[in-house]
Every structure is written in structure tokens, then in C-alpha cells.
Coordinates of C-alpha atoms in Angstrom, one line a residue:
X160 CA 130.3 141.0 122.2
X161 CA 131.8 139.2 117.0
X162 CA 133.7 145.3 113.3
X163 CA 136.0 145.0 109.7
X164 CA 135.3 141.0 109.3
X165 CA 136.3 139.1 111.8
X166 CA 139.2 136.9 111.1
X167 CA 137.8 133.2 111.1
X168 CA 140.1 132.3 113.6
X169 CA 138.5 134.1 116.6
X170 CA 135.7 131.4 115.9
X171 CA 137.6 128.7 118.0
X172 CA 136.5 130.5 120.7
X173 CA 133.0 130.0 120.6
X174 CA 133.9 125.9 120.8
X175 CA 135.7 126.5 124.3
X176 CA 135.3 123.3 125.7
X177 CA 134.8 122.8 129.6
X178 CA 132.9 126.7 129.9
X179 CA 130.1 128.6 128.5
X180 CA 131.2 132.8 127.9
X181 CA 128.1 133.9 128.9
X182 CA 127.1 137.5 127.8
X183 CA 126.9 139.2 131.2
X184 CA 129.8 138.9 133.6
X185 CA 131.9 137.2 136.4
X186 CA 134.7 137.0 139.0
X187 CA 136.1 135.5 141.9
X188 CA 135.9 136.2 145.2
X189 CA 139.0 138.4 147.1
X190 CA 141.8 136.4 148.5
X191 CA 142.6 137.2 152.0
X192 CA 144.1 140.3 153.3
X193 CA 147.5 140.9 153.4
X194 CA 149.3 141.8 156.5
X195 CA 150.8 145.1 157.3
X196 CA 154.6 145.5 157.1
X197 CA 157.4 145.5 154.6
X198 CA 158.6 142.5 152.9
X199 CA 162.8 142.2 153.1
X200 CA 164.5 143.6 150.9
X201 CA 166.8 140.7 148.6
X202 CA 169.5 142.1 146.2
X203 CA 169.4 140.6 142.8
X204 CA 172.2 137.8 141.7
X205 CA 173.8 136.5 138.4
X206 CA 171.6 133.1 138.0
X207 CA 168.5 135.5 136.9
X208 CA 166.5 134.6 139.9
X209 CA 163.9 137.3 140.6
X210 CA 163.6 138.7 143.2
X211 CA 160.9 141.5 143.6
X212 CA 161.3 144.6 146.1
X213 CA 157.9 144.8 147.1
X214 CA 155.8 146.9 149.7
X215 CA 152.6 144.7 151.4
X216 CA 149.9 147.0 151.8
X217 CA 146.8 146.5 153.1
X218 CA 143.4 146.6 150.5
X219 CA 141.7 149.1 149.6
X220 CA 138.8 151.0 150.9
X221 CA 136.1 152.1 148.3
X222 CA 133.6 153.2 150.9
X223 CA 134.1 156.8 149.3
X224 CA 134.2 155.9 145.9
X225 CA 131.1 153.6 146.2
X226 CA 128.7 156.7 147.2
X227 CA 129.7 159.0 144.9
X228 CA 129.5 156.8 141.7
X229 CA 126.3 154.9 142.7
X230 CA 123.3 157.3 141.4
X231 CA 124.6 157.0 138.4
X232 CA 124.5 153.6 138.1
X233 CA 120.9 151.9 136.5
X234 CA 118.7 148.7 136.9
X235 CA 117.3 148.2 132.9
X236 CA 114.0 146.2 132.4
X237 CA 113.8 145.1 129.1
X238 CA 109.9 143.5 128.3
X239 CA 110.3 141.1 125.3
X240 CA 107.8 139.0 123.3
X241 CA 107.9 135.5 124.3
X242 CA 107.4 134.2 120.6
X243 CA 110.3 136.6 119.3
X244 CA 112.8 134.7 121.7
X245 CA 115.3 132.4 119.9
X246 CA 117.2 129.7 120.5
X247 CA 119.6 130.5 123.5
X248 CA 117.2 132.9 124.6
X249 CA 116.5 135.3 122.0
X250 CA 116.8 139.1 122.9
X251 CA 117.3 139.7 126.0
X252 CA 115.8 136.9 128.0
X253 CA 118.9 134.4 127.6
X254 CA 119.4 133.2 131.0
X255 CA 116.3 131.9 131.4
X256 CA 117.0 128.8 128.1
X257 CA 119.2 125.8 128.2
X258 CA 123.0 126.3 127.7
X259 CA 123.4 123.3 125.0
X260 CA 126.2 124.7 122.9
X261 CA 129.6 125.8 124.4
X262 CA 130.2 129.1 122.8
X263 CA 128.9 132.7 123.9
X264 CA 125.6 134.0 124.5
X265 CA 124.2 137.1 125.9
X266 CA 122.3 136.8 129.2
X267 CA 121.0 138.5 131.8
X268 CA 118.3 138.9 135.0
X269 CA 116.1 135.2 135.3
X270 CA 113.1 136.5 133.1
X271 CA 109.8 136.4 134.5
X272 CA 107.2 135.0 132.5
X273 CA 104.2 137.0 132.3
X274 CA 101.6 136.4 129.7
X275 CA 103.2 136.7 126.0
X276 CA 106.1 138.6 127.7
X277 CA 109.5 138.0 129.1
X278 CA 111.1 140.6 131.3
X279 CA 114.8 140.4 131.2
X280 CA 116.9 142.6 133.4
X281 CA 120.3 144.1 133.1
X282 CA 122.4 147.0 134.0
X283 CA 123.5 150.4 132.5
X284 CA 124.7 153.8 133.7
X285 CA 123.9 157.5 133.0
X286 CA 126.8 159.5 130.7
X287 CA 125.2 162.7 130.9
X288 CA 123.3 165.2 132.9
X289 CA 120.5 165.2 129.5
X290 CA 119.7 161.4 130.4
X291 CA 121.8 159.3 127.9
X292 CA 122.5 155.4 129.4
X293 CA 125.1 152.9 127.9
X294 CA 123.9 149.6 128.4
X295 CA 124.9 146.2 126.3
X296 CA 123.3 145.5 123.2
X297 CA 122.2 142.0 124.5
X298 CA 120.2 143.6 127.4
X299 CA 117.7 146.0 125.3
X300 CA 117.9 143.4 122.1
X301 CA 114.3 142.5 120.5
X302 CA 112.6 144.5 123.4
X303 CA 109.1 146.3 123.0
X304 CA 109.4 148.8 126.3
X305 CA 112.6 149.0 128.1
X306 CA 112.3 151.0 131.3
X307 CA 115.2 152.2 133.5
X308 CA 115.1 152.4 137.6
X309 CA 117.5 154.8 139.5
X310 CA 119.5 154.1 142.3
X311 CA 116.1 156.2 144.2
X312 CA 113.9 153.8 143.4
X313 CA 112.6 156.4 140.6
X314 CA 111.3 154.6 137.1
X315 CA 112.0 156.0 134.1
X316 CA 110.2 155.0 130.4
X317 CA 113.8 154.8 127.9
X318 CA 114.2 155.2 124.2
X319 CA 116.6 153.3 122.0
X320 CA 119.0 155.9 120.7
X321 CA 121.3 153.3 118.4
X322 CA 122.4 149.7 119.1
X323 CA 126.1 147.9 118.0
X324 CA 125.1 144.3 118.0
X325 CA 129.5 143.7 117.0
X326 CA 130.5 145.6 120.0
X327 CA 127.7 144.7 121.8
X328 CA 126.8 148.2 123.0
X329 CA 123.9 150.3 123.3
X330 CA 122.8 153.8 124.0
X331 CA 119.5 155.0 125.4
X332 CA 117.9 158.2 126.7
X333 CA 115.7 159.1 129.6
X334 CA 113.6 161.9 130.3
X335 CA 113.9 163.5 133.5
X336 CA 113.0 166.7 135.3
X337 CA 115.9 167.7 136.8
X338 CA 119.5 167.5 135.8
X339 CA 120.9 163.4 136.0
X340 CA 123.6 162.8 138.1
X341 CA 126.3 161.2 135.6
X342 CA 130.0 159.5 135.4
X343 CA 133.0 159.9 133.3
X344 CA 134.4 157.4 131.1
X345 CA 138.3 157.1 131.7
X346 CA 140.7 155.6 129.5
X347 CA 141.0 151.9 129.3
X348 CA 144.4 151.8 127.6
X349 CA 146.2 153.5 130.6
X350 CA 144.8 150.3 132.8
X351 CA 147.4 147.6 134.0
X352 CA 146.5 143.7 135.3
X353 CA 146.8 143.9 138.7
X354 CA 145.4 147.0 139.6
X355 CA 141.9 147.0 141.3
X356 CA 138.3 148.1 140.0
X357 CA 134.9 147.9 140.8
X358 CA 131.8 146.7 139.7
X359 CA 128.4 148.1 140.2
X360 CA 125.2 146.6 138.8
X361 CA 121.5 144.7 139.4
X362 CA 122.8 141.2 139.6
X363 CA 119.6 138.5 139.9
X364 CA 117.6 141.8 141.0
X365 CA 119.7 143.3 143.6
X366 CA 120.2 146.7 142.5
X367 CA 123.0 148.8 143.5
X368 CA 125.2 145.6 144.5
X369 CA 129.3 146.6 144.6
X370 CA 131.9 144.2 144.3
X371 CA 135.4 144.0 143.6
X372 CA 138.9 142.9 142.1
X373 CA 141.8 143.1 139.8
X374 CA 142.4 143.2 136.3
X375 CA 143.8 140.2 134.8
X376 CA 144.5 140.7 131.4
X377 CA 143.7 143.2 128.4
X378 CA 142.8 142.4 124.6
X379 CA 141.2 139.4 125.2
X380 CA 139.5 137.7 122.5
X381 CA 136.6 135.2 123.2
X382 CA 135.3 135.0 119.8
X383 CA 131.8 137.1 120.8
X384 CA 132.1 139.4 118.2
X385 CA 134.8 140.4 115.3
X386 CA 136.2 143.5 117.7
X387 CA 136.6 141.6 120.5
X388 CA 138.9 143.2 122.5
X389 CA 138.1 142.7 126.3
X390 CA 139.7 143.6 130.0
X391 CA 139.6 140.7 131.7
X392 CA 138.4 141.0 135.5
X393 CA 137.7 139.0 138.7
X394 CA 135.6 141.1 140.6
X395 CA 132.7 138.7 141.3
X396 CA 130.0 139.5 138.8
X397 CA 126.7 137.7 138.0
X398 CA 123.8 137.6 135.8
X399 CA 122.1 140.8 135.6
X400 CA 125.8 142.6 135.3
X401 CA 125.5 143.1 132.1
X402 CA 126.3 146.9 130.8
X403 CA 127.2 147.7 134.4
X404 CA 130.0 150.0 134.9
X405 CA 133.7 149.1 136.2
X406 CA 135.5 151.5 137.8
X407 CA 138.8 152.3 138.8
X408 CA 139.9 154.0 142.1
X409 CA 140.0 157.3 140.4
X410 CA 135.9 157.3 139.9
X411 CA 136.1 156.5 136.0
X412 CA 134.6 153.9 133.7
X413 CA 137.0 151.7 132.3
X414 CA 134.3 149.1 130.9
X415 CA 131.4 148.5 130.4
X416 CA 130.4 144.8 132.1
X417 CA 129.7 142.4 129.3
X418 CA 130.6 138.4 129.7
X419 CA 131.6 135.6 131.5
X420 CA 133.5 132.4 131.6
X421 CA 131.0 129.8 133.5
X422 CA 130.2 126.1 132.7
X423 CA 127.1 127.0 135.2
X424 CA 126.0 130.6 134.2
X425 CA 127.3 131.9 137.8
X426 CA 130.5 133.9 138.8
X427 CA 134.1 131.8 138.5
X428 CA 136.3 134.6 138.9
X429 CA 136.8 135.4 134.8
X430 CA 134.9 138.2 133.6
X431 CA 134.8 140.6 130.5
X432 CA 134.4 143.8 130.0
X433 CA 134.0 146.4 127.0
X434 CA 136.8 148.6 127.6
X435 CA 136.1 152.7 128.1
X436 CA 138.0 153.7 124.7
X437 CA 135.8 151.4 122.5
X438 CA 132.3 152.8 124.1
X439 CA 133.8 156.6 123.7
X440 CA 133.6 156.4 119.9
X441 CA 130.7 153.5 119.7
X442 CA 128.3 155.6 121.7
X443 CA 129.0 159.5 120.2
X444 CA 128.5 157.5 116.8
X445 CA 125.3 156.5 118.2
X446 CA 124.2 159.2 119.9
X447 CA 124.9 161.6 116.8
X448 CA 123.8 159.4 113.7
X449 CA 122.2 156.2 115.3
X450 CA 124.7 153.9 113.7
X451 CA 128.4 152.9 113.7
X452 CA 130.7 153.7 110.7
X453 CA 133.8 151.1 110.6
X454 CA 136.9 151.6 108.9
X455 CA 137.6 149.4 105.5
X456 CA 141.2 148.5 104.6
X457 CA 140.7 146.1 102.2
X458 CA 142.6 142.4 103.1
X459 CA 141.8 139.3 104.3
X460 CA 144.8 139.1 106.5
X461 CA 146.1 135.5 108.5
X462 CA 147.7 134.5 111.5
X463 CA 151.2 134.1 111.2
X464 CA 153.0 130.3 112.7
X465 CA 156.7 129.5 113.2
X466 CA 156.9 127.4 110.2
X467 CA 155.8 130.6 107.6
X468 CA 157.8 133.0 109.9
X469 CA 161.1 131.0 108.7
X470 CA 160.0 130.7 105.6
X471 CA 158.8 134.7 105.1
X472 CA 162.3 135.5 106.8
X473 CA 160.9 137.3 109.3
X474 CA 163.4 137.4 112.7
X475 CA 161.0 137.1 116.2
X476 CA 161.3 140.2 118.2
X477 CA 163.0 138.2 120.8
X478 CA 164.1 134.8 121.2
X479 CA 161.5 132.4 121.6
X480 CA 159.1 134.9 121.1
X481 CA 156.0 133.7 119.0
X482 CA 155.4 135.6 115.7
X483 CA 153.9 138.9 115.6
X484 CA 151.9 140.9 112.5
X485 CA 149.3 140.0 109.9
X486 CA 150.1 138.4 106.6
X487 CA 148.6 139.5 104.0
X488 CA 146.6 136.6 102.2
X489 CA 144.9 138.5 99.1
X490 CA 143.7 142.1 98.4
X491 CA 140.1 143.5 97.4
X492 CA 140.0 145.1 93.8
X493 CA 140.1 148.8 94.5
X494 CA 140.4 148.5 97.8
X495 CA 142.8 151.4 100.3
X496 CA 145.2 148.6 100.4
X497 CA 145.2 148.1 96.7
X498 CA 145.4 151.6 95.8
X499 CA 148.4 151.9 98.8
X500 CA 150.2 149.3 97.0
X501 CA 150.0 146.1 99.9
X502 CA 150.1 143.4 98.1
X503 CA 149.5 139.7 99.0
X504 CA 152.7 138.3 101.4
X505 CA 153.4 141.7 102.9
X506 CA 153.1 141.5 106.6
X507 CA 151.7 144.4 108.2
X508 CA 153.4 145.1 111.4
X509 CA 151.8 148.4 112.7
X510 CA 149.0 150.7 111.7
X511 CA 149.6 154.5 112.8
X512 CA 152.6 153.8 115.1
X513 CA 150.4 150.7 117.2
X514 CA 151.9 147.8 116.8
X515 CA 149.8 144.8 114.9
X516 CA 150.0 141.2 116.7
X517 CA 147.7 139.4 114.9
X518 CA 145.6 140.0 111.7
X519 CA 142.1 140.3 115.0
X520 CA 144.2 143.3 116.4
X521 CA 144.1 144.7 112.4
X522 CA 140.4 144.3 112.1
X523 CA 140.3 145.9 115.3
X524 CA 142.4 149.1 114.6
X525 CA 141.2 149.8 111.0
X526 CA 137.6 149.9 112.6
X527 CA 138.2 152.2 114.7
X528 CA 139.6 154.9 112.2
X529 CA 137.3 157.1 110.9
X530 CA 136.4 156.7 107.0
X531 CA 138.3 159.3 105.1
X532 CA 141.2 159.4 107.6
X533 CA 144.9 158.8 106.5
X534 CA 146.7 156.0 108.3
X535 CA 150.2 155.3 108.3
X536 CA 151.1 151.4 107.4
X537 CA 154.7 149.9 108.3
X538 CA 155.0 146.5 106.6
X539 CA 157.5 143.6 105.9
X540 CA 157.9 142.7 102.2
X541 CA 159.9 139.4 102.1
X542 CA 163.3 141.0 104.4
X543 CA 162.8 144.9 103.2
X544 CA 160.7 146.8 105.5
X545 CA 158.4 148.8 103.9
X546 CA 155.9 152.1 104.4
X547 CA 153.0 153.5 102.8
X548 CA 149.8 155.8 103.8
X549 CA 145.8 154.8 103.4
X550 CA 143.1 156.4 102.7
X551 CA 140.7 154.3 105.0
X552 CA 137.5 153.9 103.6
X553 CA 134.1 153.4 105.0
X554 CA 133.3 149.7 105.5
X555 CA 129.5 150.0 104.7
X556 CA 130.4 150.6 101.1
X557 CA 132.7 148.1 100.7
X558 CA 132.4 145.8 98.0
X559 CA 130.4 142.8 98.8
X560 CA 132.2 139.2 98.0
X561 CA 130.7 136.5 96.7
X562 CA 129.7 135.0 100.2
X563 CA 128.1 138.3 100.8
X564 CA 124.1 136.5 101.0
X565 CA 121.7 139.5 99.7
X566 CA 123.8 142.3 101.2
X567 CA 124.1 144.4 98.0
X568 CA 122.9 147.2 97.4
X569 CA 120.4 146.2 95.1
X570 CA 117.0 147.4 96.4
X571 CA 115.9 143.6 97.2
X572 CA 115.4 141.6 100.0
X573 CA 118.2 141.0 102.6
X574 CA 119.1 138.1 104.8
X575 CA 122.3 140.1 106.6
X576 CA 125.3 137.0 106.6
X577 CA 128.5 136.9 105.0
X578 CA 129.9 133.9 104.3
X579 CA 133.0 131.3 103.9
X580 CA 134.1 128.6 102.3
X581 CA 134.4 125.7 104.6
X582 CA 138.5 125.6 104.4
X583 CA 140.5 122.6 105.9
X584 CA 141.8 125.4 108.8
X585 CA 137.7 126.3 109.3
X586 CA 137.0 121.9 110.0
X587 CA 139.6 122.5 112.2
X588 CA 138.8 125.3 114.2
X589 CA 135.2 124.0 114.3
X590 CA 136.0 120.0 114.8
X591 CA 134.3 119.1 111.8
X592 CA 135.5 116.1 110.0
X593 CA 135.7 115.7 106.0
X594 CA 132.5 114.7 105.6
X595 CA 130.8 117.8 106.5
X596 CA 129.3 119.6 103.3
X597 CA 128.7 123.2 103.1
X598 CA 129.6 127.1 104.3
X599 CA 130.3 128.9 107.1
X600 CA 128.6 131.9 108.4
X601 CA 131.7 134.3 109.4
X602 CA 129.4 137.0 110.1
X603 CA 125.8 138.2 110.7
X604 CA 124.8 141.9 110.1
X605 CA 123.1 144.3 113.1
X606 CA 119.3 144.5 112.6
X607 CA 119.3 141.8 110.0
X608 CA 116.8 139.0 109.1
X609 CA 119.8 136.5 110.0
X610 CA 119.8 137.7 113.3
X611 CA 116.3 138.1 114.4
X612 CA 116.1 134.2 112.8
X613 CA 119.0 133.4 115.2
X614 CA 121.5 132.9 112.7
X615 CA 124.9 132.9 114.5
X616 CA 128.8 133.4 113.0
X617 CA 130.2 129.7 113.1
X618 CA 127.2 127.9 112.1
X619 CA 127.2 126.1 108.5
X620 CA 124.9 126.3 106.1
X621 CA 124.5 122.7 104.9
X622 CA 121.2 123.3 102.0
X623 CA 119.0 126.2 101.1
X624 CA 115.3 124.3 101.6
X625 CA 116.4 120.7 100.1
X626 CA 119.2 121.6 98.1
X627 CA 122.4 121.2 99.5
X628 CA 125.1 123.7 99.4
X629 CA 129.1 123.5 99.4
X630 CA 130.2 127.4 98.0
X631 CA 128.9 130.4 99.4
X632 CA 128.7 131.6 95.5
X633 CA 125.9 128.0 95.4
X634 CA 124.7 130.0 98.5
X635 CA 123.5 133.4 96.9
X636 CA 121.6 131.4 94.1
X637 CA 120.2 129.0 95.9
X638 CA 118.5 131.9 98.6
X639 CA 117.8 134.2 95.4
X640 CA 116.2 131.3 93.6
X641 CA 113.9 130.2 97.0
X642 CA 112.9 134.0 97.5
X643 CA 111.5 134.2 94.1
X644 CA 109.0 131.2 94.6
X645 CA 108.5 132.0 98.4
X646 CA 108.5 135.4 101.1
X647 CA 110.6 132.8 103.4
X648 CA 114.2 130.6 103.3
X649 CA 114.2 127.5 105.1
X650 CA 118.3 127.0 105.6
X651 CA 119.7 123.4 107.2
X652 CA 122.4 124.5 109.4
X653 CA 124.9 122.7 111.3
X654 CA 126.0 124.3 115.3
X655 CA 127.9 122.3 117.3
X656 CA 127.3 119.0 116.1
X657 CA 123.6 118.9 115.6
X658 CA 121.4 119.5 112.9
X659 CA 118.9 122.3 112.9
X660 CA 116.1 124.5 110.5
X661 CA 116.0 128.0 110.3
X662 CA 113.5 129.7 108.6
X663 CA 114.4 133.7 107.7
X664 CA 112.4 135.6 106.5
X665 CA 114.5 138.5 104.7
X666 CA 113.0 142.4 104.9
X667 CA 114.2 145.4 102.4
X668 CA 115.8 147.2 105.8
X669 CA 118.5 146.4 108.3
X670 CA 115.9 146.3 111.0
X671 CA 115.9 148.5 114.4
X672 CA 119.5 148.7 115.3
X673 CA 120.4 151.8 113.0
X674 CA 123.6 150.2 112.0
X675 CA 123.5 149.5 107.9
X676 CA 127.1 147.8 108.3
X677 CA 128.1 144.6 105.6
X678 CA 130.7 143.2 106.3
X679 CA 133.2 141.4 103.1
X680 CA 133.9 138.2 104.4
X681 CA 137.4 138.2 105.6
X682 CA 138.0 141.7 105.3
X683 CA 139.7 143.7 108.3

């Protein structure tokens, strides 16, 4: 759901132990009611004891809310080759495959087999009277017809405007008669944990089915996709959720439905969801060009610990606080960054006024500038606070790094990965032990050969048909030198432990999604 490169460290996500984030959507079920009356009022003392003056109220009643927003909301049917399904399930037929590896995967409806078909079933809703619906990426993935069913029972045949395979979003259009009834999407940053929402969607079929809860959390990271940047929800929500809306009491979208926490593929009470300000600019990107254009700053930026905070001299913004900010490991040649003068050891601290936690919530931020745009940098160099303004660029024309496999703009054939050295952090953050030989995957392009072949970030590329490889620089030559004697490349990969082959076979396009995105390995 992994979109500047992703930092490598949102990959110990995908190796949750003890749950599977499955690409659709969960929660728990509501506690009990409260009672009605006022809780007492207790004055606050000197020890620092808490002591909340709270009013118990009585849950809410979406009755009203419910019928209003619910023709808007969509049942998607997404019919899918059988033999074009990969491992984990392919395009959009997931939940139907074993669950062998503990990291993300998209899911939704059970499929149905019917000849050479799968049907896979998911949710969306309509954003405008014209017939546009936002749906996941995961749902409508791979699929030859995709059909969508309105809260009236009526059918509709749907088009593929644009998909965002690193946001996991995707925008189709219907064709109707008359005006659609439509929704709004609100704005996700005004939304607080603790206040309630709703969730509408075809779970296992059932179209139209509501449920409800809280928000938990904001800016959650799983490790799904390099933007990650989820609300957190326990509204009870269940396969065939995903691209369902969530609403809050006002009537608005606030997210779009997406994953779930679940060692069993069923509801546990922790759910994801896209949040409202993400799918504003990823779906009027689509819906006017077909593809998404990322801001580039230029840096491979790292998470700062304790021990380099003391050494960098940087004071925690509160006492016991952990540290905050992105430090600045190198800088691209020619890069905005370059060119603003952020150098290597400067630790960026906010971008345009937002404050920068981690070098995730960078990549995040630069992407969603618009290339061309100025943005205002505050950084610390050693104890001197510093200031300067980029020009943010446009990602897709970012310079490739060596690790970026047949990405270049050089009129050949394209597998659509970038890739990483296999660092002592990356064993690590993967469990591998020194023995391991070869290079990581840290991203894999929209549309791409990679990810038709089901190529996923994390795995690592171990040989390139018998010859092993331990640089992603060994990498490029080794594909380049197996294209020239064959159409195909038969890559050894390593995922989770056991050892698999992957044959890609690269084309001169980025395939169907529209998005012609490369990412620099490392880049935010």
C-alpha cells in the first residue's frame, strides 16, 4: 500500500512476526455502551496524577449518516486470468492462496474459480456525479473486465483511468445515464485517535455492509509501500473492504480502506486506511494525466538513534524523548539538495514548516510536492541551525543509481527494480545471517516486468540464471548479459527464508498502470 524510495527500514515491517497485514482491512468489535451521567469531577494535585474531567455520553447513532452516504458506495468485480495470478495471489485474487510469508499482501472477495478466470471482489466509491470510482490498486490489479454494482443492484461495465501500485490506489470510470450520486473527500489531517468513523463496503459479498469504530493512530507505517502513511482503525472490516470508504460523522471520506493486521485473514480490530489527503492529489493526478508525478529531493537520508544524536549534538525535544529528523547520509550529483547546498551530516528537521520525524516521513513529504515547486528546508548542521530553499524536481527523471536494474532511459528492455546492497543494518532488518550472498530489492516499479513476475521489495536476488550475485552494479550486467542471449531472466531469489525462481520477462513499456515512475534506490 511500498513514493521517493522508500527508506530500507520500513522493510522490517513486512517480517512482522505473529500477523499477516493483509491488503484489505480490519477491526474489532465495539465495547459496551457507556452509561448515561456525568463522571465526578476530581481537582488536580502536585504528585502529577491525572485526573481527566470527562463527560460519559452515550454512542453514537449513524442511522442518518448511513442512508445518505450508501449509494455512493460500490461492490467492484474484478475477472482475472487464472495463469496471470502470482504467488500470494497475483492481481486481485489474493485471498483465495496460502499465507506462507509474514509480510503484506493485497486481498480481497474469496475468488470464484470459473474456467481460466478468477473473480476477485472488492470495494470502491463514486467521487463524482460524471462516474469516476476510487478503488485500491490491489482490487482492479492484472484484471481483463472489471465491473461495478451500485448500491440498486444496477451493473455497470468500468474503465481503468490510472493505477498507483506505491499508494495502492486506483481510479475508474462508469458510464451512466443519469447523473451518479457522489461523496466528498474530507480532510484526513484534521482527524484525531479517538473519534469515531465508519466503514462501508462488500465484505465476503455482502454489499452495502456498515460497521463501526475509532481511530487509533495516524502515520502508520507497515512497510506496504514507500508512502506508507496509514490511519489506523478498529471498525470491524473484512475481506472484500478493500477501497471502501471511511467516514466520519460529518459525511466525508477520510480513507480509503486498504489493510489489515490478521494472522488468519479475518478482522482483529487493527485496520488501515489510505488517508483522504493522499487520494486528493493521487486520484486528480490520475484522472488528468493517467499517472502520478513524485517529488525528487535528492538524499538517501537514515534514521537517527540515541547514540548518533549525542554524538551529532543534537538536544531531544524533550527529556526522554526519542530523536527526531533525517540525517543526511550522502547526496545525488546534481540533485535539489545538492544544488541547495545539504550536504551529507545535515539533519533535516522540517520541510515547508511540517516537521520531519524520520527520514519515511521525508520520502513522504517531498512526494507529495509538485515538481517545479519551491520548498522551504530547516536543517541542523553539527549545533548551527540552518535554512535553505529547493527547487523539487520531478522523480521520474531522476538519475538512476547503479542498482537501478534496466530503468534507464535507454530505449531497451526493462525489468522495473531498484536495488541495494545487502548492508549489515539490511541482514538485520531481514534476519539474515552472514552467510547470505546477494542484493536487495528496495523497490519494484508500477506496471513493470518485476511486478507482473511477482517480484516484491525485500526479496534478494541471490544469482542471475546460474551466476551468483553480491552488488547490485554485478546485478545490471549480469541481467544485461542474460537478455542479450535470451527474451527471458531467470533470477534465484531469497523471501523469507526459502529459495525460489523467478523468471521475468522484461518489455520496452511500464505496462498498464500509466505510471512511468523509477525510483533511485534510497532516494526520498
Amino acid at each position: 500500500m511500498s513514493d521517493e524510495l522508500q527508506p530500507m527500514s520500513s522493510l522490517r515491517a513486512r517480517r512482522m512476526r505473529g500477523g499477516i497485514l493483509a491488503a484489505l482491512v480490519a477491526g474489532t468489535m465495539l465495547g459496551g455502551v457507556a452509561a448515561d451521567g456525568l463522571v465526578p469531577v476530581a481537582r488536580a494535585d502536585d504528585t502529577g496524577v491525572i485526573r481527566p474531567d470527562t463527560q460519559v455520553q452515550t454512542l453514537p447513532n449513524f442511522v442518518n449518516l448511513v442512508k445518505q452516504v450508501r449509494p455512493a458506495v460500490v461492490s467492484i468485480t474484478s475477472s482475472i486470468r487464472a495463469e496471470d495470478l502470482g504467488d500470494e495471489g497475483g492481481g486481485g485474487a489474493e485471498g483465495q492462496q496460502q499465507m506462507p510469508f509474514p509480510f503484506p499482501f493485497p486481498f480481497q472477495m474469496m475468488p470464484q474459480q470459473q474456467r481460466r478466470t478468477v473473480e476477485a471482489r472488492g470495494s470502491g466509491f463514486i467521487i463524482s456525479a460524471d462516474g469516476y470510482v476510487v478503488t485500491n490498486n490491489h482490487v482492479v490489479k492484472g484484471a481483463t473486465k472489471v465491473t461495478v454494482t451500485l448500491d440498486d443492484g444496477t451493473t455497470l461495465p468500468a474503465k481503468i483511468v490510472g493505477r498507483d501500485s506505491k499508494t495502492d490506489l486506483a481510479l475508474l470510470k462508469v458510464t451512466s445515464q443519469g447523473k451518479l450520486r457522489f461523496i466528498e473527500l474530507g480532510d484526513s489531517d484534521k482527524v484525531e485517535p479517538g473519534e469515531w468513523v465508519v466503514a462501508v463496503g462488500n465484505p465476503y459479498g455482502l454489499g452495502g455492509t456498515v460497521t463501526a469504530g475509532i481511530v487509533s493512530a495516524r502515520g502508520r507505517d507497515i512497510g506496504d509501500g514507500p508512502y506508507d502513511s496509514f490511519i489506523q482503525v478498529d471498525a470491524p472490516i473484512n475481506r472484500g473492504n478493500s477501497g471502501g470508504p471511511l467516514f466520519t460523522q460529518d459525511g466525508k471520506v477520510v480513507g480509503v480502506n486498504t489493510a489489515i493486521l490478521s494472522p488468519s485473514g479475518g478482522s482483529i480490530g487493527i485496520g488501515f486506511a489510505i488517508p483522504s489527503d493522499v487520494v486528493k492529489n493521487v486520484v486528480y493526478q490520475l484522472q488528468k494525466t493517467g499517472h502520478v508525478t513524485r517529488g525528487y529531493l535528492g538524499v538517501v537520508a537514515q534514521v537517527i538513534t540515541p547514540a548518533m544524536a549525542t554524538a551529532l549534538g543534537l538536544k531531544p525535544a524533550a527529556p526522554g524523548a526519542p530523536p527526531s529528523g533525517a540525517l543526511v547520509a550522502s547526496v545525488s550529483n546534481g540533485s535539489p539538495a545538492e544544488k541547495a547546498g545539504i550536504k551529507a551530516g545535515d539533519v533535516i528537521t522540517t520541510l515547508n514548516g511540517q516537521k520531519i520525524d524520520s527520514p519515511h516521513d521525508l520520502a513522504v513529504k517531498v512526494a507529495s510536492i509538485v515538481p517545479g515547486s519551491k520548498a522551504a528546508v530547516n536543517y541542523m548542521r553539527g549545533t548551527a541551525a540552518q535554512s535553505t530553499t529547493v527547487t523539487i524536481a520531478n522523480l521520474s527523471g531522476a538519475p538512476s543509481p547503479d542498482g537501478a536494474v534496466g530503468d534507464r532511459n535507454d530505449g531497451g528492455p526493462r525489468l522495473g527494480v531498484s536495488l541495494s546492497p545487502l548492508t549489515s543494518d539490511l541482514r538485520q532488518q531481514l534476519g539474515l545471517d552472514g552467510s547470505v550472498r546477494g542484493v536487495v530489492v528496495s523497490d519494484v516499479q508500477s506496471g513493470s516486468a518485476a511486478e507482473q513476475a511477482g517480484i516484491h521489495a525485500g526479496d534478494v536476488i541471490q544469482a542471475v540464471g546460474n551466476k551468483p550475485v553480491e552488488n547490485p552494479g554485478a546485478t545490471v550486467t549480469a541481467v544485461r548479459a542474460a537478455l542479450k542471449s535470451n527474451q527471458s531472466v531467470l533470477l534465484r531469489i531469497l523471501r523469507n527464508g526459502q529459495n525460489i525462481f523467478v523468471a521475468v520477462t522484461p518489455g520496452s513499456d511500464e505496462g498498464d498502470s500509466g505510471n512511468g515512475n523509477s525510483d533511485p534506490d534510497g532516494n526520498d
